[in-house]
PDB file of C-alpha atoms in Angstrom:
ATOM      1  CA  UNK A   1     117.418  70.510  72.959  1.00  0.00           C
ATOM      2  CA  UNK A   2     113.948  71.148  74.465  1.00  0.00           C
ATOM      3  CA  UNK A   3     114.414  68.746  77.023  1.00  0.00           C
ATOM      4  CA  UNK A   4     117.776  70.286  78.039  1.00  0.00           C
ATOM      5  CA  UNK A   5     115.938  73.178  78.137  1.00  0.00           C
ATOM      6  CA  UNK A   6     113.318  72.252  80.285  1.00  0.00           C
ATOM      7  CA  UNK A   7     115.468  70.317  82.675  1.00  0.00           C
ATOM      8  CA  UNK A   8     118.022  73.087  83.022  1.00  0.00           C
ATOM      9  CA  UNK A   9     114.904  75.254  83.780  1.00  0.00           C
ATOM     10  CA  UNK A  10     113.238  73.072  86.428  1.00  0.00           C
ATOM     11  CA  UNK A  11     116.734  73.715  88.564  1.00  0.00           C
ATOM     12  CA  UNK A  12     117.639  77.035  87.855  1.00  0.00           C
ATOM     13  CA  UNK A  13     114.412  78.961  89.042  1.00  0.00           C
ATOM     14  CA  UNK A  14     114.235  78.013  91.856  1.00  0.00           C
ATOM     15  CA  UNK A  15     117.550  79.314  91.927  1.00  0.00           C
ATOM     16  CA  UNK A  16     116.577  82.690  90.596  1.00  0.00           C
ATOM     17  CA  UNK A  17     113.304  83.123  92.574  1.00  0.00           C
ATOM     18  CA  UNK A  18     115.616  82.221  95.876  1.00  0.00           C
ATOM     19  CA  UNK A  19     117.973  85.484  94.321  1.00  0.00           C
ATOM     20  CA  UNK A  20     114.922  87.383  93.164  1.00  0.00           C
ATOM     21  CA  UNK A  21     113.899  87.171  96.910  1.00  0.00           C
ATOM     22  CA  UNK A  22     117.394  88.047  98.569  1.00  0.00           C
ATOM     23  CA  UNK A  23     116.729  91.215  96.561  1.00  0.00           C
ATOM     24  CA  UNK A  24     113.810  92.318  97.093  1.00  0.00           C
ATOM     25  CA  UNK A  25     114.697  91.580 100.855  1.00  0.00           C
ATOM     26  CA  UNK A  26     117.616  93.936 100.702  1.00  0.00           C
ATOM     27  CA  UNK A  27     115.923  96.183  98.574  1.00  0.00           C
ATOM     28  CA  UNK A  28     112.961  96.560 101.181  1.00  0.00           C
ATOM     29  CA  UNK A  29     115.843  98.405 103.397  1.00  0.00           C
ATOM     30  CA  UNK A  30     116.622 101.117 100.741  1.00  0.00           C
ATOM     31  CA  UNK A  31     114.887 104.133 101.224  1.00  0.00           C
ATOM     32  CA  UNK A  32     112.911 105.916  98.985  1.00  0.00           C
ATOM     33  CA  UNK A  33     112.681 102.578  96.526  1.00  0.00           C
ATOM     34  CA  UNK A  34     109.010 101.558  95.444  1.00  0.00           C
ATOM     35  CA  UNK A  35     108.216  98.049  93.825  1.00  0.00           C
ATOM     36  CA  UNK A  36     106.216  97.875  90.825  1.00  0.00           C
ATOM     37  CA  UNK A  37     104.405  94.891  90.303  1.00  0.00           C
ATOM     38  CA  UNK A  38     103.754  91.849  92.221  1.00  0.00           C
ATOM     39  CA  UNK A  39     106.449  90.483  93.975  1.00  0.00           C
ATOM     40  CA  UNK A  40     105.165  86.864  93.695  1.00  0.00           C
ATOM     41  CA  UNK A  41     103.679  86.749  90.253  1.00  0.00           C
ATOM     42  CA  UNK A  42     106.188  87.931  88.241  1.00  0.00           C
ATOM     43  CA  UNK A  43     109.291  86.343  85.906  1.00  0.00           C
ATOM     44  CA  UNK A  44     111.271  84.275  88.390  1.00  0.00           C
ATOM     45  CA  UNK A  45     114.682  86.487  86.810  1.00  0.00           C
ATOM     46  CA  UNK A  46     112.855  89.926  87.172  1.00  0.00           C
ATOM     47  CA  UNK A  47     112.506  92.613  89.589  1.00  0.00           C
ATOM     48  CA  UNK A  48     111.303  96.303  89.003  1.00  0.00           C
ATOM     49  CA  UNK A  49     111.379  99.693  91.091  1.00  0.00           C
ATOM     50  CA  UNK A  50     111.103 103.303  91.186  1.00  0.00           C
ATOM     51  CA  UNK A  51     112.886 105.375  93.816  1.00  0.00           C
ATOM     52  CA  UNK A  52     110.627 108.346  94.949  1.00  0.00           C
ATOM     53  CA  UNK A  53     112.458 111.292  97.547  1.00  0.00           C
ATOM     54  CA  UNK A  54     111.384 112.363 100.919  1.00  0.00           C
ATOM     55  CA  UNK A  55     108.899 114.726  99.033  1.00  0.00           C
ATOM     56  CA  UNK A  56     107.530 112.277  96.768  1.00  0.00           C
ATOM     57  CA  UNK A  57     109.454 113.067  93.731  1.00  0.00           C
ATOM     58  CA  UNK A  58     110.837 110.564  91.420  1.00  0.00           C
ATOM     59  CA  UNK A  59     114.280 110.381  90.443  1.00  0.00           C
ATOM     60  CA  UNK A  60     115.164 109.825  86.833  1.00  0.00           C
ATOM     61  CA  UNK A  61     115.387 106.058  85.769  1.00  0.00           C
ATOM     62  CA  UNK A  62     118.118 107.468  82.993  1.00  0.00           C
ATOM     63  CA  UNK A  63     120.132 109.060  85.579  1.00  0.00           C
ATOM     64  CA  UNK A  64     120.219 105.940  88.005  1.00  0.00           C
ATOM     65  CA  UNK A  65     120.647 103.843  84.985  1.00  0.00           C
ATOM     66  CA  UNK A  66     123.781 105.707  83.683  1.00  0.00           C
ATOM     67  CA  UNK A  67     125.347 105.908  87.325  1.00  0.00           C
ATOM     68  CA  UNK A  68     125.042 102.081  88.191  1.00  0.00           C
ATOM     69  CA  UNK A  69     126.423 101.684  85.056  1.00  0.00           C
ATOM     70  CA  UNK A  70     129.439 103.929  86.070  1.00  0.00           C
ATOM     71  CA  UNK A  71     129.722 101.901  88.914  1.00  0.00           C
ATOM     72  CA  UNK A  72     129.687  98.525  86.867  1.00  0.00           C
ATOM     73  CA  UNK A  73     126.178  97.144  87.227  1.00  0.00           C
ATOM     74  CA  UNK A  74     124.107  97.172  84.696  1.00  0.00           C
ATOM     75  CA  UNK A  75     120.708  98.062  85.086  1.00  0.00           C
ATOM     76  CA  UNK A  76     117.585  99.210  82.858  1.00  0.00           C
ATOM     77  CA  UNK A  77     115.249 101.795  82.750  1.00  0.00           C
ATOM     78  CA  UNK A  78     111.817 101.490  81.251  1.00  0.00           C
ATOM     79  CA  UNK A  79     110.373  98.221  79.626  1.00  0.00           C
ATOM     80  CA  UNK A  80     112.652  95.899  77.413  1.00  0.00           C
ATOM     81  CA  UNK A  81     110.836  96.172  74.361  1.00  0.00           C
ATOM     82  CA  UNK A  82     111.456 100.180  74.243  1.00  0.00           C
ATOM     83  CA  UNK A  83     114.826 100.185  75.781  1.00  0.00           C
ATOM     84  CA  UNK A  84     117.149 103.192  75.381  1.00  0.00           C
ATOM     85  CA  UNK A  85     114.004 105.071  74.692  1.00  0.00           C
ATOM     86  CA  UNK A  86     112.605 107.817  77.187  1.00  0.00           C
ATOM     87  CA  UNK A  87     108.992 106.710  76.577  1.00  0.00           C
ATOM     88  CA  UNK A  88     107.053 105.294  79.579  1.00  0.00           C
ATOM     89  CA  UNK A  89     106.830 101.850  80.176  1.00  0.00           C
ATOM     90  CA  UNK A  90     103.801 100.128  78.460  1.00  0.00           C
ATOM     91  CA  UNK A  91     103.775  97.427  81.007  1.00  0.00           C
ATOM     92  CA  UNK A  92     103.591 100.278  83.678  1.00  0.00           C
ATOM     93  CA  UNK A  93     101.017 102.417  82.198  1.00  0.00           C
ATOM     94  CA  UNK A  94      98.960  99.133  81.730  1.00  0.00           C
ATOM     95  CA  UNK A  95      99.498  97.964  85.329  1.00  0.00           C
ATOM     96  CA  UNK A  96      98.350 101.766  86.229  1.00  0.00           C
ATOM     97  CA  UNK A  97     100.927 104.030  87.024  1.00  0.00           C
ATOM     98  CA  UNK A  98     101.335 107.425  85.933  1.00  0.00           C
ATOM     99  CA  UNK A  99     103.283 108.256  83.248  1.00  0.00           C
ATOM    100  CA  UNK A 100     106.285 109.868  85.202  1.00  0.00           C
ATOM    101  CA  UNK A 101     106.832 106.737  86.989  1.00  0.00           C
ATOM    102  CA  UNK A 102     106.563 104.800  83.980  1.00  0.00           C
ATOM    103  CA  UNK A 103     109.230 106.523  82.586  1.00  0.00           C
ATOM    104  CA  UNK A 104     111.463 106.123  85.746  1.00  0.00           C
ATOM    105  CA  UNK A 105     110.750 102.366  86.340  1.00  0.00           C
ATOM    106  CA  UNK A 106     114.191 100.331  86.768  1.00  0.00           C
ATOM    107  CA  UNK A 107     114.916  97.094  85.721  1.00  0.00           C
ATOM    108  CA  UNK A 108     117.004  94.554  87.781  1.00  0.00           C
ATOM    109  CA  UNK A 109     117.589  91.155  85.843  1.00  0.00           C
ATOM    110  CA  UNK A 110     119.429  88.011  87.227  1.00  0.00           C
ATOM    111  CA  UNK A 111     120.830  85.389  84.850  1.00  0.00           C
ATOM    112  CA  UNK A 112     122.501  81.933  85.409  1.00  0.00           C
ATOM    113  CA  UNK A 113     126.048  83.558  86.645  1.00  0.00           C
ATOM    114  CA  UNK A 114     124.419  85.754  89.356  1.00  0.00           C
ATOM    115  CA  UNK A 115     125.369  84.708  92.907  1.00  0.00           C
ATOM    116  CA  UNK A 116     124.286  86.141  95.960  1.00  0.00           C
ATOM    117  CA  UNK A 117     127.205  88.250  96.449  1.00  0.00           C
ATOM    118  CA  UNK A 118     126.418  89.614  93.598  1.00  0.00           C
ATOM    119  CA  UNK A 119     122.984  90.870  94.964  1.00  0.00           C
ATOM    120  CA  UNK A 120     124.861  92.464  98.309  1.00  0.00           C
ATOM    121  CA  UNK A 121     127.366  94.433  95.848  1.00  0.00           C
ATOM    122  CA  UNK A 122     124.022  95.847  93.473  1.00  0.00           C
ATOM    123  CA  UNK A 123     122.181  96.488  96.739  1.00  0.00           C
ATOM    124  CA  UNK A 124     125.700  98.260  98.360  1.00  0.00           C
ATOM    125  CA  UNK A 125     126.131 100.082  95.258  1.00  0.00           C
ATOM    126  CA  UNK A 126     122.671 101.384  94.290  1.00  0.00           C
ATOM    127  CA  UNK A 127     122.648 102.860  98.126  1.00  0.00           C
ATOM    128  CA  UNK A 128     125.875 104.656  97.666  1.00  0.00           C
ATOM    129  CA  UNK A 129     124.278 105.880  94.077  1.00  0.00           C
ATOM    130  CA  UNK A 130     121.353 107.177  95.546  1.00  0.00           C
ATOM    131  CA  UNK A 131     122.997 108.823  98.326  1.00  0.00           C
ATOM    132  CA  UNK A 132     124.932 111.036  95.827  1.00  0.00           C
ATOM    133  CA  UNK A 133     122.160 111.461  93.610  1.00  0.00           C
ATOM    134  CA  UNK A 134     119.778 112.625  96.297  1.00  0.00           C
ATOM    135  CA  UNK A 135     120.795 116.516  96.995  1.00  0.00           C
ATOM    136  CA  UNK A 136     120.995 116.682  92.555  1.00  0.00           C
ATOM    137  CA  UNK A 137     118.260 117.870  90.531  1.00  0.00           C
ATOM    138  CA  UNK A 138     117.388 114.797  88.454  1.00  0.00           C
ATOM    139  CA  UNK A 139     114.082 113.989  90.301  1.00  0.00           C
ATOM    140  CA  UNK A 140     111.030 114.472  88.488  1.00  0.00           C
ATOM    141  CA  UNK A 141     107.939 115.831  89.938  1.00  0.00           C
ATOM    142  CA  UNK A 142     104.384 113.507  90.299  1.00  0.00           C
TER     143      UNK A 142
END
């Protein structure tokens, strides 16, 4: 089973860092959307963001969470280990960030079904989301 495992590995992430790459790509066109992390150093599956206003504020990871979700993408806010909980993300606070933005940090992950259509419908999507979300009152301040 370990060898399967490994084997099945070796092809799929390249697969998923090729994906993980088409995203951030895309991503890099949405306004307003701030990495976190290192692009290159990072799970080849994984890909993390906050999305900050004109002014600098930062919208509410719950709020973005719960409308992709509407939409039928499922994202996550925060870090894994404390998810569904409004507590900022260890991971964040660790890497430096302030606590705001730790508790706003999204979560994109890609799995063995994801194709790149896929990551042009999430990227479609999450620009329509913001668009509505971006007159509302669910940004936090810094």
């Amino acid at each position: 089973a370990a060898e399967l495992a490994a084997q099945e590995m070796a092809i799929e992430t390249p697969r998923l860092i090729h994906l993980r790459e088409q995203l951030y790509d895309q991503l890099a066109d949405v306004a307003g959307l701030v990495p976190t992390g290192d692009r290159w150093n990072r799970l080849p599956h994984h890909v993390s963001f906050s999305v900050h206003s004109a002014g600098g504020e930062i919208f509410s990871g719950k709020t973005l969470v719960r409308q992709m979700n509407l939409a039928g993408i499922g994202i996550s806010a925060g870090s894994a280990c404390n998810s569904g909980k409004l507590v900022p993300s260890p991971i964040l606070v660790a890497m430096g960030y302030c606590d705001r933005l730790a508790k706003s940090g999204i979560r994109l992950t890609l799995g063995r079904d994801t194709t790149g259509a896929d990551i042009d419908w999430t990227v479609m999507v999450l620009k329509q989301v913001l668009a509505r979300l971006a007159p509302q009152p669910t940004l936090l301040k810094v």
